PDB file of C-alpha atoms (C1' of nucleotides) in Angstrom:
ATOM      1  CA  MET H   1      91.797  73.432 145.956  1.00 30.00           C
ATOM      2  CA  ALA H   2      91.368  77.055 145.026  1.00 33.00           C
ATOM      3  CA  LYS H   3      93.491  76.733 141.945  1.00 41.00           C
ATOM      4  CA  GLN H   4      93.063  73.202 140.745  1.00 42.00           C
ATOM      5  CA  GLN H   5      92.539  74.566 137.265  1.00 47.00           C
ATOM      6  CA  ASP H   6      95.659  76.640 137.316  1.00 54.00           C
ATOM      7  CA  ILE H   7      98.958  75.741 135.771  1.00 56.00           C
ATOM      8  CA  CYS H   8      99.249  71.962 135.536  1.00 54.00           C
ATOM      9  CA  GLU H   9     100.341  70.552 138.841  1.00 59.00           C
ATOM     10  CA  ILE H  10     102.258  67.764 137.183  1.00 56.00           C
ATOM     11  CA  LYS H  11     101.060  64.712 139.018  1.00 63.00           C
ATOM     12  CA  SER H  12     101.116  61.936 136.505  1.00 63.00           C
ATOM     13  CA  VAL H  13     102.887  63.654 133.703  1.00 76.00           C
ATOM     14  CA  ASP H  14     105.676  62.071 131.739  1.00 85.00           C
ATOM     15  CA  GLN H  15     108.403  64.247 133.192  1.00 87.00           C
ATOM     16  CA  ALA H  16     111.075  63.090 130.781  1.00 91.00           C
ATOM     17  CA  LYS H  17     108.934  63.896 127.765  1.00 93.00           C
ATOM     18  CA  VAL H  18     107.923  67.262 129.167  1.00 95.00           C
ATOM     19  CA  LYS H  19     111.490  68.229 129.945  1.00 94.00           C
ATOM     20  CA  ALA H  20     112.728  67.162 126.520  1.00 96.00           C
ATOM     21  CA  VAL H  21     110.043  68.982 124.561  1.00 97.00           C
ATOM     22  CA  LYS H  22     110.311  72.017 126.818  1.00 96.00           C
ATOM     23  CA  LYS H  23     114.016  72.172 126.077  1.00 97.00           C
ATOM     24  CA  ALA H  24     113.416  71.904 122.349  1.00 97.00           C
ATOM     25  CA  MET H  25     110.644  74.532 122.479  1.00 98.00           C
ATOM     26  CA  LEU H  26     110.823  77.570 120.216  1.00 97.00           C
ATOM     27  CA  SER H  27     112.190  80.800 121.627  1.00 97.00           C
ATOM     28  CA  ASP H  28     109.731  83.494 122.675  1.00 97.00           C
ATOM     29  CA  LYS H  29     111.108  85.597 119.871  1.00 97.00           C
ATOM     30  CA  ASP H  30     110.345  82.947 117.250  1.00 98.00           C
ATOM     31  CA  VAL H  31     106.878  82.292 118.630  1.00 98.00           C
ATOM     32  CA  TYR H  32     106.040  85.975 118.760  1.00 98.00           C
ATOM     33  CA  GLY H  33     107.393  86.533 115.265  1.00 98.00           C
ATOM     34  CA  LEU H  34     105.369  83.643 113.905  1.00 98.00           C
ATOM     35  CA  SER H  35     102.145  84.831 115.514  1.00 98.00           C
ATOM     36  CA  GLU H  36     102.733  88.330 114.163  1.00 98.00           C
ATOM     37  CA  THR H  37     103.471  87.098 110.644  1.00 98.00           C
ATOM     38  CA  PHE H  38     100.542  84.707 110.501  1.00 98.00           C
ATOM     39  CA  GLY H  39      98.408  87.346 112.190  1.00 98.00           C
ATOM     40  CA  VAL H  40      98.764  89.806 109.311  1.00 98.00           C
ATOM     41  CA  LEU H  41      97.670  87.060 106.977  1.00 98.00           C
ATOM     42  CA  SER H  42      94.609  86.147 109.013  1.00 98.00           C
ATOM     43  CA  ASP H  43      92.418  89.055 107.942  1.00 98.00           C
ATOM     44  CA  THR H  44      90.430  88.910 104.709  1.00 98.00           C
ATOM     45  CA  THR H  45      90.890  92.599 103.902  1.00 98.00           C
ATOM     46  CA  ARG H  46      94.651  92.378 104.268  1.00 98.00           C
ATOM     47  CA  LEU H  47      94.785  89.131 102.292  1.00 98.00           C
ATOM     48  CA  LYS H  48      92.926  90.762  99.421  1.00 98.00           C
ATOM     49  CA  ILE H  49      95.177  93.811  99.538  1.00 98.00           C
ATOM     50  CA  ILE H  50      98.300  91.649  99.429  1.00 98.00           C
ATOM     51  CA  TYR H  51      96.898  89.603  96.580  1.00 98.00           C
ATOM     52  CA  ALA H  52      95.895  92.708  94.618  1.00 98.00           C
ATOM     53  CA  LEU H  53      99.309  94.294  95.129  1.00 98.00           C
ATOM     54  CA  SER H  54     100.989  91.075  94.018  1.00 97.00           C
ATOM     55  CA  LYS H  55      99.381  91.719  90.644  1.00 95.00           C
ATOM     56  CA  GLU H  56      99.940  95.437  90.281  1.00 95.00           C
ATOM     57  CA  GLU H  57     100.967  98.665  91.927  1.00 97.00           C
ATOM     58  CA  LEU H  58      97.794 100.414  93.050  1.00 97.00           C
ATOM     59  CA  CYS H  59      96.673 103.643  94.671  1.00 97.00           C
ATOM     60  CA  VAL H  60      94.489 103.595  97.781  1.00 97.00           C
ATOM     61  CA  CYS H  61      91.317 104.426  95.893  1.00 96.00           C
ATOM     62  CA  ASP H  62      91.993 101.647  93.394  1.00 96.00           C
ATOM     63  CA  ILE H  63      92.399  99.147  96.217  1.00 97.00           C
ATOM     64  CA  ALA H  64      89.185 100.318  97.860  1.00 96.00           C
ATOM     65  CA  GLY H  65      87.432  99.976  94.512  1.00 95.00           C
ATOM     66  CA  ILE H  66      88.736  96.464  94.036  1.00 96.00           C
ATOM     67  CA  LEU H  67      87.810  95.316  97.524  1.00 97.00           C
ATOM     68  CA  GLY H  68      84.540  97.185  97.745  1.00 94.00           C
ATOM     69  CA  SER H  69      85.481  98.668 101.076  1.00 95.00           C
ATOM     70  CA  SER H  70      85.902 102.205 102.364  1.00 96.00           C
ATOM     71  CA  ILE H  71      89.048 104.213 101.753  1.00 96.00           C
ATOM     72  CA  SER H  72      89.451 104.640 105.488  1.00 97.00           C
ATOM     73  CA  ALA H  73      89.320 100.921 106.198  1.00 98.00           C
ATOM     74  CA  VAL H  74      91.868 100.259 103.466  1.00 98.00           C
ATOM     75  CA  SER H  75      94.135 103.021 104.705  1.00 98.00           C
ATOM     76  CA  HIS H  76      94.092 101.625 108.239  1.00 98.00           C
ATOM     77  CA  GLN H  77      95.056  98.179 106.974  1.00 98.00           C
ATOM     78  CA  LEU H  78      97.747  99.628 104.723  1.00 98.00           C
ATOM     79  CA  ARG H  79      99.295 101.251 107.751  1.00 98.00           C
ATOM     80  CA  ILE H  80      99.558  97.855 109.432  1.00 98.00           C
ATOM     81  CA  LEU H  81     101.153  96.360 106.316  1.00 98.00           C
ATOM     82  CA  ARG H  82     103.475  99.391 106.134  1.00 98.00           C
ATOM     83  CA  ASN H  83     104.521  99.013 109.761  1.00 97.00           C
ATOM     84  CA  MET H  84     105.388  95.391 109.132  1.00 97.00           C
ATOM     85  CA  ARG H  85     107.322  96.433 106.029  1.00 96.00           C
ATOM     86  CA  LEU H  86     105.223  94.220 103.801  1.00 97.00           C
ATOM     87  CA  VAL H  87     104.277  97.074 101.479  1.00 98.00           C
ATOM     88  CA  LYS H  88     106.048 100.184 100.267  1.00 98.00           C
ATOM     89  CA  PHE H  89     104.580 103.317  98.739  1.00 98.00           C
ATOM     90  CA  ARG H  90     105.437 106.271  96.548  1.00 98.00           C
ATOM     91  CA  LYS H  91     103.614 109.558  96.216  1.00 97.00           C
ATOM     92  CA  GLU H  92     102.634 110.909  92.841  1.00 95.00           C
ATOM     93  CA  ALA H  93     100.761 114.186  92.904  1.00 92.00           C
ATOM     94  CA  LYS H  94      97.688 113.604  95.065  1.00 94.00           C
ATOM     95  CA  ARG H  95      97.906 109.857  94.848  1.00 96.00           C
ATOM     96  CA  VAL H  96      99.777 107.355  96.968  1.00 97.00           C
ATOM     97  CA  TYR H  97     100.787 104.208  95.138  1.00 98.00           C
ATOM     98  CA  TYR H  98     101.366 101.029  97.098  1.00 98.00           C
ATOM     99  CA  SER H  99     103.235  97.884  96.112  1.00 98.00           C
ATOM    100  CA  LEU H 100     104.516  94.741  97.793  1.00 98.00           C
ATOM    101  CA  ASP H 101     107.824  95.144  99.572  1.00 96.00           C
ATOM    102  CA  ASP H 102     108.289  91.600 100.789  1.00 93.00           C
ATOM    103  CA  ALA H 103     108.663  88.741  98.339  1.00 90.00           C
ATOM    104  CA  HIS H 104     108.711  86.151 101.102  1.00 91.00           C
ATOM    105  CA  ILE H 105     105.222  86.964 102.250  1.00 94.00           C
ATOM    106  CA  ASN H 106     104.049  85.991  98.795  1.00 93.00           C
ATOM    107  CA  LYS H 107     105.681  82.615  99.199  1.00 94.00           C
ATOM    108  CA  LEU H 108     103.874  82.102 102.499  1.00 96.00           C
ATOM    109  CA  PHE H 109     100.655  83.300 100.902  1.00 97.00           C
ATOM    110  CA  ASN H 110     100.953  80.753  98.102  1.00 96.00           C
ATOM    111  CA  GLU H 111     101.926  77.970 100.461  1.00 95.00           C
ATOM    112  CA  GLY H 112      98.750  78.770 102.390  1.00 97.00           C
ATOM    113  CA  LEU H 113      96.709  78.768  99.221  1.00 96.00           C
ATOM    114  CA  LYS H 114      98.027  75.320  98.347  1.00 94.00           C
ATOM    115  CA  HIS H 115      96.931  74.081 101.748  1.00 93.00           C
ATOM    116  CA  VAL H 116      93.480  75.606 101.412  1.00 95.00           C
ATOM    117  CA  ARG H 117      92.839  74.341  97.908  1.00 93.00           C
ATOM    118  CA  GLU H 118      94.037  70.773  98.134  1.00 86.00           C
TER     119      GLU H 118
ATOM    120  CA  MET P   1      78.671 114.693 101.750  1.00 31.00           C
ATOM    121  CA  ALA P   2      77.040 112.257 104.154  1.00 33.00           C
ATOM    122  CA  LYS P   3      79.020 109.273 102.991  1.00 41.00           C
ATOM    123  CA  GLN P   4      82.202 110.597 101.482  1.00 42.00           C
ATOM    124  CA  GLN P   5      84.087 107.999 103.497  1.00 48.00           C
ATOM    125  CA  ASP P   6      81.970 105.128 102.349  1.00 54.00           C
ATOM    126  CA  ILE P   7      82.786 102.691  99.626  1.00 56.00           C
ATOM    127  CA  CYS P   8      85.096 104.366  97.156  1.00 54.00           C
ATOM    128  CA  GLU P   9      83.057 106.478  94.784  1.00 59.00           C
ATOM    129  CA  ILE P  10      85.445 105.808  91.936  1.00 56.00           C
ATOM    130  CA  LYS P  11      86.114 109.251  90.584  1.00 63.00           C
ATOM    131  CA  SER P  12      89.651 109.208  89.393  1.00 63.00           C
ATOM    132  CA  VAL P  13      90.393 105.557  89.670  1.00 76.00           C
ATOM    133  CA  ASP P  14      92.113 103.591  86.961  1.00 84.00           C
ATOM    134  CA  GLN P  15      89.013 101.711  85.896  1.00 87.00           C
ATOM    135  CA  ALA P  16      90.871  99.285  83.646  1.00 91.00           C
ATOM    136  CA  LYS P  17      93.282  98.313  86.421  1.00 93.00           C
ATOM    137  CA  VAL P  18      90.503  97.947  88.934  1.00 95.00           C
ATOM    138  CA  LYS P  19      88.419  95.797  86.636  1.00 94.00           C
ATOM    139  CA  ALA P  20      91.361  93.574  85.751  1.00 96.00           C
ATOM    140  CA  VAL P  21      92.496  93.002  89.330  1.00 97.00           C
ATOM    141  CA  LYS P  22      88.919  92.571  90.496  1.00 97.00           C
ATOM    142  CA  LYS P  23      88.442  89.866  87.906  1.00 97.00           C
ATOM    143  CA  ALA P  24      91.633  88.118  88.982  1.00 97.00           C
ATOM    144  CA  MET P  25      90.713  88.408  92.673  1.00 98.00           C
ATOM    145  CA  LEU P  26      90.637  85.304  94.832  1.00 97.00           C
ATOM    146  CA  SER P  27      87.294  83.626  95.448  1.00 97.00           C
ATOM    147  CA  ASP P  28      85.556  84.267  98.749  1.00 97.00           C
ATOM    148  CA  LYS P  29      86.124  80.638  99.565  1.00 97.00           C
ATOM    149  CA  ASP P  30      89.878  80.913  99.071  1.00 98.00           C
ATOM    150  CA  VAL P  31      90.104  84.144 101.044  1.00 98.00           C
ATOM    151  CA  TYR P  32      88.068  82.738 103.889  1.00 98.00           C
ATOM    152  CA  GLY P  33      90.082  79.539 103.915  1.00 98.00           C
ATOM    153  CA  LEU P  34      93.331  81.448 103.992  1.00 98.00           C
ATOM    154  CA  SER P  35      92.239  83.679 106.856  1.00 98.00           C
ATOM    155  CA  GLU P  36      91.089  80.629 108.802  1.00 98.00           C
ATOM    156  CA  THR P  37      94.320  78.730 108.199  1.00 98.00           C
ATOM    157  CA  PHE P  38      96.582  81.641 109.031  1.00 98.00           C
ATOM    158  CA  GLY P  39      94.283  82.493 111.923  1.00 98.00           C
ATOM    159  CA  VAL P  40      94.974  79.209 113.717  1.00 98.00           C
ATOM    160  CA  LEU P  41      98.666  79.903 113.357  1.00 98.00           C
ATOM    161  CA  SER P  42      98.428  83.434 114.727  1.00 98.00           C
ATOM    162  CA  ASP P  43      98.106  82.493 118.392  1.00 98.00           C
ATOM    163  CA  THR P  44     101.179  81.784 120.509  1.00 98.00           C
ATOM    164  CA  THR P  45      99.511  79.037 122.553  1.00 98.00           C
ATOM    165  CA  ARG P  46      98.394  77.162 119.451  1.00 98.00           C
ATOM    166  CA  LEU P  47     101.786  77.631 117.796  1.00 98.00           C
ATOM    167  CA  LYS P  48     103.517  76.089 120.794  1.00 98.00           C
ATOM    168  CA  ILE P  49     101.048  73.201 120.877  1.00 98.00           C
ATOM    169  CA  ILE P  50     101.597  72.492 117.190  1.00 98.00           C
ATOM    170  CA  TYR P  51     105.351  72.663 117.623  1.00 98.00           C
ATOM    171  CA  ALA P  52     105.284  70.388 120.669  1.00 98.00           C
ATOM    172  CA  LEU P  53     103.083  67.837 118.899  1.00 98.00           C
ATOM    173  CA  SER P  54     105.395  67.912 115.904  1.00 97.00           C
ATOM    174  CA  LYS P  55     108.015  66.436 118.233  1.00 95.00           C
ATOM    175  CA  GLU P  56     105.941  63.904 120.115  1.00 95.00           C
ATOM    176  CA  GLU P  57     102.523  62.575 120.926  1.00 97.00           C
ATOM    177  CA  LEU P  58     101.447  64.173 124.193  1.00 97.00           C
ATOM    178  CA  CYS P  59      98.580  64.094 126.670  1.00 97.00           C
ATOM    179  CA  VAL P  60      96.792  67.293 127.689  1.00 97.00           C
ATOM    180  CA  CYS P  61      98.559  67.553 131.031  1.00 96.00           C
ATOM    181  CA  ASP P  62     101.948  67.116 129.350  1.00 96.00           C
ATOM    182  CA  ILE P  63     101.157  69.935 126.936  1.00 97.00           C
ATOM    183  CA  ALA P  64     100.032  72.190 129.777  1.00 96.00           C
ATOM    184  CA  GLY P  65     103.251  71.356 131.609  1.00 95.00           C
ATOM    185  CA  ILE P  66     105.356  72.193 128.585  1.00 96.00           C
ATOM    186  CA  LEU P  67     103.593  75.472 127.876  1.00 97.00           C
ATOM    187  CA  GLY P  68     103.174  76.515 131.481  1.00 94.00           C
ATOM    188  CA  SER P  69      99.499  77.206 130.966  1.00 95.00           C
ATOM    189  CA  SER P  70      96.330  75.844 132.524  1.00 96.00           C
ATOM    190  CA  ILE P  71      94.791  72.573 131.421  1.00 96.00           C
ATOM    191  CA  SER P  72      91.574  74.365 130.613  1.00 97.00           C
ATOM    192  CA  ALA P  73      93.253  76.878 128.331  1.00 98.00           C
ATOM    193  CA  VAL P  74      95.089  74.080 126.522  1.00 98.00           C
ATOM    194  CA  SER P  75      91.918  72.026 126.194  1.00 98.00           C
ATOM    195  CA  HIS P  76      90.047  74.954 124.672  1.00 98.00           C
ATOM    196  CA  GLN P  77      92.796  75.468 122.102  1.00 98.00           C
ATOM    197  CA  LEU P  78      92.977  71.746 121.359  1.00 98.00           C
ATOM    198  CA  ARG P  79      89.305  71.816 120.522  1.00 98.00           C
ATOM    199  CA  ILE P  80      89.957  74.511 117.925  1.00 98.00           C
ATOM    200  CA  LEU P  81      92.801  72.467 116.431  1.00 98.00           C
ATOM    201  CA  ARG P  82      90.580  69.393 116.526  1.00 98.00           C
ATOM    202  CA  ASN P  83      87.740  71.187 114.745  1.00 97.00           C
ATOM    203  CA  MET P  84      90.131  72.232 112.016  1.00 96.00           C
ATOM    204  CA  ARG P  85      91.400  68.654 111.804  1.00 96.00           C
ATOM    205  CA  LEU P  86      94.949  69.705 112.534  1.00 97.00           C
ATOM    206  CA  VAL P  87      95.290  67.320 115.466  1.00 98.00           C
ATOM    207  CA  LYS P  88      93.924  63.886 116.221  1.00 98.00           C
ATOM    208  CA  PHE P  89      93.623  62.115 119.560  1.00 98.00           C
ATOM    209  CA  ARG P  90      93.317  58.711 121.128  1.00 97.00           C
ATOM    210  CA  LYS P  91      92.087  57.797 124.581  1.00 96.00           C
ATOM    211  CA  GLU P  92      94.116  55.581 126.846  1.00 95.00           C
ATOM    212  CA  ALA P  93      92.605  54.961 130.262  1.00 92.00           C
ATOM    213  CA  LYS P  94      92.084  58.375 131.807  1.00 94.00           C
ATOM    214  CA  ARG P  95      94.434  60.148 129.435  1.00 96.00           C
ATOM    215  CA  VAL P  96      93.828  61.689 126.059  1.00 97.00           C
ATOM    216  CA  TYR P  97      96.832  61.673 123.767  1.00 98.00           C
ATOM    217  CA  TYR P  98      97.053  64.230 120.999  1.00 98.00           C
ATOM    218  CA  SER P  99      99.200  64.221 117.872  1.00 98.00           C
ATOM    219  CA  LEU P 100      99.452  66.189 114.640  1.00 98.00           C
ATOM    220  CA  ASP P 101      97.000  65.120 111.968  1.00 96.00           C
ATOM    221  CA  ASP P 102      98.015  67.482 109.218  1.00 93.00           C
ATOM    222  CA  ALA P 103     101.474  67.311 107.688  1.00 90.00           C
ATOM    223  CA  HIS P 104     100.855  70.371 105.529  1.00 92.00           C
ATOM    224  CA  ILE P 105     100.402  72.664 108.471  1.00 94.00           C
ATOM    225  CA  ASN P 106     103.928  71.770 109.496  1.00 93.00           C
ATOM    226  CA  LYS P 107     105.173  72.883 106.117  1.00 94.00           C
ATOM    227  CA  LEU P 108     103.404  76.211 106.509  1.00 96.00           C
ATOM    228  CA  PHE P 109     104.761  76.490 110.030  1.00 97.00           C
ATOM    229  CA  ASN P 110     108.333  75.969 108.845  1.00 96.00           C
ATOM    230  CA  GLU P 111     107.884  78.339 105.923  1.00 95.00           C
ATOM    231  CA  GLY P 112     106.765  80.947 108.450  1.00 97.00           C
ATOM    232  CA  LEU P 113     109.728  80.208 110.666  1.00 96.00           C
ATOM    233  CA  LYS P 114     112.069  80.762 107.740  1.00 95.00           C
ATOM    234  CA  HIS P 115     110.466  84.141 107.130  1.00 93.00           C
ATOM    235  CA  VAL P 116     110.733  85.135 110.777  1.00 95.00           C
ATOM    236  CA  ARG P 117     114.325  84.058 111.208  1.00 93.00           C
ATOM    237  CA  GLU P 118     115.897  85.410 108.060  1.00 86.00           C
TER     238      GLU P 118
ATOM    239  C1'  DA I   1      79.775  53.799 146.697  1.00 78.74           C
ATOM    240  C1'  DC I   2      83.328  57.198 147.280  1.00 78.74           C
ATOM    241  C1'  DT I   3      87.383  59.706 145.917  1.00 78.74           C
ATOM    242  C1'  DA I   4      90.880  61.197 142.772  1.00 78.74           C
ATOM    243  C1'  DT I   5      92.645  62.012 138.278  1.00 78.74           C
ATOM    244  C1'  DA I   6      92.206  63.686 133.545  1.00 78.74           C
ATOM    245  C1'  DC I   7      90.112  65.971 130.973  1.00 78.74           C
ATOM    246  C1'  DT I   8      85.890  68.984 128.597  1.00 78.74           C
ATOM    247  C1'  DT I   9      82.789  72.573 128.433  1.00 78.74           C
ATOM    248  C1'  DG I  10      79.824  76.889 129.055  1.00 78.74           C
ATOM    249  C1'  DA I  11      79.703  81.386 130.946  1.00 78.74           C
ATOM    250  C1'  DA I  12      81.928  85.545 132.040  1.00 78.74           C
ATOM    251  C1'  DC I  13      85.548  88.586 131.534  1.00 78.74           C
ATOM    252  C1'  DA I  14      89.081  91.741 129.773  1.00 78.74           C
ATOM    253  C1'  DA I  15      91.737  92.642 125.802  1.00 78.74           C
ATOM    254  C1'  DT I  16      92.350  93.019 120.997  1.00 78.74           C
ATOM    255  C1'  DC I  17      90.612  93.841 116.309  1.00 78.74           C
ATOM    256  C1'  DG I  18      88.510  95.968 112.223  1.00 78.74           C
ATOM    257  C1'  DT I  19      85.268  99.057 110.902  1.00 78.74           C
ATOM    258  C1'  DT I  20      83.001 103.595 110.665  1.00 78.74           C
ATOM    259  C1'  DC I  21      82.778 108.373 111.553  1.00 78.74           C
ATOM    260  C1'  DA I  22      84.605 112.774 111.768  1.00 78.74           C
ATOM    261  C1'  DA I  23      88.260 115.679 111.409  1.00 78.74           C
ATOM    262  C1'  DG I  24      92.704 116.487 109.760  1.00 78.74           C
ATOM    263  C1'  DT I  25      96.747 117.213 106.129  1.00 78.74           C
ATOM    264  C1'  DA I  26      98.482 117.627 101.338  1.00 78.74           C
ATOM    265  C1'  DT I  27      98.189 118.646  96.567  1.00 78.74           C
ATOM    266  C1'  DC I  28      96.234 120.809  92.793  1.00 78.74           C
ATOM    267  C1'  DA I  29      92.993 123.561  89.818  1.00 78.74           C
ATOM    268  C1'  DA I  30      90.213 127.603  89.127  1.00 78.74           C
TER     269       DA I  30
ATOM    270  C1'  DT E   1      91.648 131.951  98.348  1.00 78.74           C
ATOM    271  C1'  DT E   2      88.278 128.693  97.697  1.00 78.74           C
ATOM    272  C1'  DG E   3      86.971 124.089  96.719  1.00 78.74           C
ATOM    273  C1'  DA E   4      87.700 119.465  95.393  1.00 78.74           C
ATOM    274  C1'  DT E   5      90.328 115.191  95.496  1.00 78.74           C
ATOM    275  C1'  DA E   6      93.273 111.740  97.829  1.00 78.74           C
ATOM    276  C1'  DC E   7      94.517 110.109 101.586  1.00 78.74           C
ATOM    277  C1'  DT E   8      95.629 109.667 106.970  1.00 78.74           C
ATOM    278  C1'  DT E   9      94.466 109.466 111.575  1.00 78.74           C
ATOM    279  C1'  DG E  10      92.230 109.303 116.347  1.00 78.74           C
ATOM    280  C1'  DA E  11      88.178 108.086 118.770  1.00 78.74           C
ATOM    281  C1'  DA E  12      84.282 105.260 119.339  1.00 78.74           C
ATOM    282  C1'  DC E  13      81.863 101.246 118.405  1.00 78.74           C
ATOM    283  C1'  DG E  14      80.502  96.350 118.175  1.00 78.74           C
ATOM    284  C1'  DA E  15      82.447  91.854 117.349  1.00 78.74           C
ATOM    285  C1'  DT E  16      85.698  88.376 118.127  1.00 78.74           C
ATOM    286  C1'  DT E  17      89.329  86.163 120.901  1.00 78.74           C
ATOM    287  C1'  DG E  18      91.746  83.727 124.679  1.00 78.74           C
ATOM    288  C1'  DT E  19      91.760  83.139 129.336  1.00 78.74           C
ATOM    289  C1'  DT E  20      89.849  81.915 133.864  1.00 78.74           C
ATOM    290  C1'  DC E  21      86.457  79.999 136.777  1.00 78.74           C
ATOM    291  C1'  DA E  22      83.223  76.705 137.995  1.00 78.74           C
ATOM    292  C1'  DA E  23      80.802  72.802 136.953  1.00 78.74           C
ATOM    293  C1'  DG E  24      80.457  68.795 134.284  1.00 78.74           C
ATOM    294  C1'  DT E  25      81.738  63.801 132.345  1.00 78.74           C
ATOM    295  C1'  DA E  26      84.656  59.632 132.205  1.00 78.74           C
ATOM    296  C1'  DT E  27      87.730  56.313 133.967  1.00 78.74           C
ATOM    297  C1'  DA E  28      90.075  53.906 137.584  1.00 78.74           C
ATOM    298  C1'  DG E  29      91.398  52.599 142.253  1.00 78.74           C
ATOM    299  C1'  DT E  30      89.862  51.497 147.046  1.00 78.74           C
TER     300       DT E  30
END
DNA sequence: ACTATACTTGAACAATCGTTCAAGTATCAA
DNA sequence: TTGATACTTGAACGATTGTTCAAGTATAGT
């Protein structure tokens, strides 16, 4: 007993099916990439930031104003988007202006929106 | 002082921009729906389940065998997919066979894969 | 009735996440 | 140099997540 709940002991499993699907399974790299990509898009703050930046280039304070959240919270999320190269920025005097750097993410975003709205 | 880090106090913000983007902002419903949809796709276990079921109808033990994870873990994730109506199931004797119930999610999945692989 | 298989489910747990708070840097104006 | 604005960042915090563990239900065979 001990570990009856552990990894499936394969007693009455369709071995042929399992082998076939296992062989066709996505690579770890693909799976990890997918979870990362969809993960950025799974937070409401980040979604709003991406949507706002798809409309216009904005400074951090503008974004915070639009979202109604703190500058710090926005800045933390912008760092995540920066690290994933989804946004780029330019400095102008005291301000930092952000804009979308990845057109593809917009396509994914809109595909998601279609799914949600239908 | 006190709350200088709180919600942006809007001192030197481009009010016109902010107002315009705010007005064009997604509805709460859309944003929540998007985060939910992308959220399901942000976990590696669920991604693998969805991918496996896109190939073939499978029982829980088969899925666990394919993923190399416990039956319990798979069952918990299947419940989430069930609740979101992404998978359907049928009972046959002792087994429960799952299959994809949402063609659109596959489209999103493949769109994501394109983004990851390019 | 008893045992085994095939799941499901709730509780507990560690890990991850997003926010706030507080402190820091950078730029500019007086 | 002092002070204000615009942002960044690390630490701390509570909340959420995914897994395991243990116990439960359901079906079938003996």
